[in-house]
Tab-separated table of C-alpha atoms in Angstrom:
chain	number	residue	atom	x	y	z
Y	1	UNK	CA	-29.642	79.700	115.847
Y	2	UNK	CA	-33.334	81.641	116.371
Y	3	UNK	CA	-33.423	81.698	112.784
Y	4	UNK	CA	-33.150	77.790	112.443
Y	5	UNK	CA	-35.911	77.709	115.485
Y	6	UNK	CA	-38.058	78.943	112.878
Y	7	UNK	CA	-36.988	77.749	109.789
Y	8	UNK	CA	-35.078	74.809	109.473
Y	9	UNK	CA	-34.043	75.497	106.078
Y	10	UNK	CA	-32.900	78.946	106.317
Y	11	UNK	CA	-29.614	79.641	104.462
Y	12	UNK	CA	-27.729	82.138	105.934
Y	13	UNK	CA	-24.971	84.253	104.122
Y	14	UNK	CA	-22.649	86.564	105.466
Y	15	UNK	CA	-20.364	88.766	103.907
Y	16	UNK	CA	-18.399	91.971	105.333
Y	17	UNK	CA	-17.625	95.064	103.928
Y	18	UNK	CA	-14.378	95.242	104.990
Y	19	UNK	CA	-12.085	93.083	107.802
Y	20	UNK	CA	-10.446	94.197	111.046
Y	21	UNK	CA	-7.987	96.159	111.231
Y	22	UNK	CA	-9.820	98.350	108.460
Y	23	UNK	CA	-12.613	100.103	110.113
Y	24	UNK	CA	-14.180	102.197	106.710
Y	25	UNK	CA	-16.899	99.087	106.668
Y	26	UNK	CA	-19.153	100.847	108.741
Y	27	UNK	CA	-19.141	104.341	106.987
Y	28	UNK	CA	-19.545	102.942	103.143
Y	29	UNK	CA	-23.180	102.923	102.137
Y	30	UNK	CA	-21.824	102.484	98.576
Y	31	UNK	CA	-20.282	99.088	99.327
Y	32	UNK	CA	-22.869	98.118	101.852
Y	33	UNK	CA	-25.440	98.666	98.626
Y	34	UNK	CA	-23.657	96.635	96.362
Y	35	UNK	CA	-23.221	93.938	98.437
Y	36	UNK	CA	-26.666	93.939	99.447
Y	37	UNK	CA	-27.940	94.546	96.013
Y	38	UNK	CA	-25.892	91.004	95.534
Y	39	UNK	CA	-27.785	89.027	98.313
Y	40	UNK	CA	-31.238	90.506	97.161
Y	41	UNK	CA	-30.524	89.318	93.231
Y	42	UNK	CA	-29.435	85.811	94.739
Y	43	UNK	CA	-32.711	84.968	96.412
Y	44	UNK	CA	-32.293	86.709	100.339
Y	45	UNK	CA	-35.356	87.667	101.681
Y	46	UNK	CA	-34.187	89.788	104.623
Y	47	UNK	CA	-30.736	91.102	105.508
Y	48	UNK	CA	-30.045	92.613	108.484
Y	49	UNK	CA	-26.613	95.127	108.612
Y	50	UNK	CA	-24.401	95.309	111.331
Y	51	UNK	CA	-22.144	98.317	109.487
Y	52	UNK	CA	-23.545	101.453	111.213
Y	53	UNK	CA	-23.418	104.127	108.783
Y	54	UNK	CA	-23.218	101.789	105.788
Y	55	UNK	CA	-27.025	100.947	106.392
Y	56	UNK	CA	-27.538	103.710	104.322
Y	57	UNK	CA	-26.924	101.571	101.842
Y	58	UNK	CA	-28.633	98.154	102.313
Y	59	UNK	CA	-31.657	100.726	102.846
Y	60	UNK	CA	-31.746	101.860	99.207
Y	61	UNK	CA	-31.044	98.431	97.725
Y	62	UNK	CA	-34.100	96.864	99.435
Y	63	UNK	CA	-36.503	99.977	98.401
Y	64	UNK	CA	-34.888	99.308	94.711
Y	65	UNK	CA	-35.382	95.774	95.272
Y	66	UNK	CA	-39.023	95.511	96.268
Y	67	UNK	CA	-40.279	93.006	98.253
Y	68	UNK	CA	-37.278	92.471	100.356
Y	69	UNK	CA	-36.939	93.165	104.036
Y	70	UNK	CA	-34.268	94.908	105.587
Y	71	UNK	CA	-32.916	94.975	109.548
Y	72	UNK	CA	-31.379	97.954	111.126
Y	73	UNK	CA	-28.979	97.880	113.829
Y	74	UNK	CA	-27.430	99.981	117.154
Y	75	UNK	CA	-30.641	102.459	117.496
Y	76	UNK	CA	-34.627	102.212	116.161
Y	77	UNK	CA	-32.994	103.004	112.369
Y	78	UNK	CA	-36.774	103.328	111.136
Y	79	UNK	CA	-36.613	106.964	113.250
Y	80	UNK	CA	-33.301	108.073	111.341
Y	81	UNK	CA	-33.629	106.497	108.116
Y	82	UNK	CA	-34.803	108.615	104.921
Y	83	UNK	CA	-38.699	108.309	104.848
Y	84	UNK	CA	-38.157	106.787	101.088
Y	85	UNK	CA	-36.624	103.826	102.691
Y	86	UNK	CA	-38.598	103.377	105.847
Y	87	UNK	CA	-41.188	100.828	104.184
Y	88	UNK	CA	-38.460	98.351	103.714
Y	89	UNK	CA	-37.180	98.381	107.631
Y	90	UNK	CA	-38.867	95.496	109.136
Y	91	UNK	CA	-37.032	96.233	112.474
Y	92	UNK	CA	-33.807	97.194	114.171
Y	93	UNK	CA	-31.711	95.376	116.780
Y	94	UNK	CA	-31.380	97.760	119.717
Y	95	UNK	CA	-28.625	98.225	121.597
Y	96	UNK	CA	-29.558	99.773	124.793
Y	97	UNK	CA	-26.924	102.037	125.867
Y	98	UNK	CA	-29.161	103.978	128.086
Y	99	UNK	CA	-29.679	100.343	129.946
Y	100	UNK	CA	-25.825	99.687	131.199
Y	101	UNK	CA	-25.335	103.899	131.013
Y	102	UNK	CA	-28.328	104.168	133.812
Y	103	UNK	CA	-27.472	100.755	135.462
Y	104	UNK	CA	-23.821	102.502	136.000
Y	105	UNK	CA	-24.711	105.536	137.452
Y	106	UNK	CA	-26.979	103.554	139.714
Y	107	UNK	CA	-24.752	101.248	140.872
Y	108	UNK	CA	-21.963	104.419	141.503
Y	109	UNK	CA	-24.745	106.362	143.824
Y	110	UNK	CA	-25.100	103.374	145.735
Y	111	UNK	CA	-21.364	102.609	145.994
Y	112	UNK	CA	-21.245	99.191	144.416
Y	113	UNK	CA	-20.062	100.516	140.843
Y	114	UNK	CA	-17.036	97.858	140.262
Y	115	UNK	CA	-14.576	97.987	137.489
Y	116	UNK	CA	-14.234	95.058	135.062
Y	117	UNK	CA	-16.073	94.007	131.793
Y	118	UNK	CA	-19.979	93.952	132.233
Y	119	UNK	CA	-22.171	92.652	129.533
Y	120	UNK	CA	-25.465	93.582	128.546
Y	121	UNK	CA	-27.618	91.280	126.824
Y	122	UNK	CA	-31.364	89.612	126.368
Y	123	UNK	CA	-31.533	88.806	130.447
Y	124	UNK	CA	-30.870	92.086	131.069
Y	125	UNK	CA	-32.741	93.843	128.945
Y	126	UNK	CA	-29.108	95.693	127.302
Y	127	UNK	CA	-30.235	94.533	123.975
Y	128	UNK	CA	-33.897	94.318	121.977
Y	129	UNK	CA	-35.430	95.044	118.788
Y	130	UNK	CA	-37.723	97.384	117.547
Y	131	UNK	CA	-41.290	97.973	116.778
Y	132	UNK	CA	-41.883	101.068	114.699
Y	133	UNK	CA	-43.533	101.207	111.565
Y	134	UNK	CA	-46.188	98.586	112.845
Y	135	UNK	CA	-44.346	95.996	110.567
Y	136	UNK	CA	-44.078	92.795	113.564
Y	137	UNK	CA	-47.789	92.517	113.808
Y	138	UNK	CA	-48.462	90.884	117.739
Y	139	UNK	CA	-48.318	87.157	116.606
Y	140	UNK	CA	-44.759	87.814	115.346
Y	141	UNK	CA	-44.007	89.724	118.556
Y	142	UNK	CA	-45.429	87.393	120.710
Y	143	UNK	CA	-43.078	84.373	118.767
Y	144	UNK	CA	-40.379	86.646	119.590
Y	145	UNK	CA	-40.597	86.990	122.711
Y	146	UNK	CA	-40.931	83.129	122.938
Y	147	UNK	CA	-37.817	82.919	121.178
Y	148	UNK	CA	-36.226	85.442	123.268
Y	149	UNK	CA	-37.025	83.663	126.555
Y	150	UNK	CA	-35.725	80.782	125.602
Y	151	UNK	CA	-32.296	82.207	124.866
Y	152	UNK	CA	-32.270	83.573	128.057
Y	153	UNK	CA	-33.440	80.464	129.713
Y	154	UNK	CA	-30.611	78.985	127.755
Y	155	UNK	CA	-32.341	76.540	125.346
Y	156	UNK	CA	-31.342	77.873	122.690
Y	157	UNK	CA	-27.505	79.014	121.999
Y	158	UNK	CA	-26.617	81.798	120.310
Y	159	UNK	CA	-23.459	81.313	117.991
Y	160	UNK	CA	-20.970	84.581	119.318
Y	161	UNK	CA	-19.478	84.504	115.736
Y	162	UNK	CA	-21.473	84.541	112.370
């Protein structure tokens, strides 16, 4: 959906290393290289991995690419990634445990901590994206933050499934 905010005529392609119940996705660079390797040769422009430890991989195939831009996920992966792949991180998606870890232990001192689901998202600052390697120069970051007001303000949807 933000992607289509900003260009209509994006094409989006997803494909999974492995399915549920099989887990070993998310520690296969190998795979997550291939298949990556894949979308670069058939025209993507940016992928962005969702595999944890498989990152690894989509890492190398964008530095072998070249002129490709790749999208980290869970923590800032341009801190953790080998400096021979760093140029080719455009940013990560953050997932802010520290957010809903801190808001917890808050809410227990105070003794209004309640049990149930709690989700963490753009309103709440639980979730954000990165800005190391000075790759989102400030117009980009200020669109984003456009875009990401909007979701929160609810104009535009985000799909829950890809």
């Amino acid at each position: 959906a933000g992607a289509k905010e900003v260009n209509p005529d994006v094409e989006v392609d997803v494909k999974y290393i492995t399915q549920p119940p099989d887990f070993s996705g998310f520690n296969d660079p190998g795979t997550a290289k291939e298949i990556a390797l894949g979308q670069f040769g058939a025209g993507a422009d940016v992928i962005y991995h969702a595999a944890g430890g498989s990152g690894g991989g989509l890492f190398e195939a964008a530095a072998e690419t070249g002129d490709v831009w790749a999208i980290g996920v869970d923590s800032d992966q341009y801190n953790t990634a080998d400096p021979s792949v760093r140029d080719v991180i455009l940013t990560s998606m953050l997932k802010k445990v520290d957010v809903a870890v801190f808001g917890a232990i808050e809410a227990f001192v105070n003794g209004e901590l309640e049990a149930g689901v709690q989700e963490f998202d753009l309103a709440n600052d639980g979730v954000g994206y990165s800005t190391t390697g000075d790759f989102l120069t400030q117009d980009i970051i200020d669109q984003l933050e456009e875009l990401k007001q909007r979701i929160i303000d609810g104009e535009i949807e985000v799909p829950s499934a890809p």
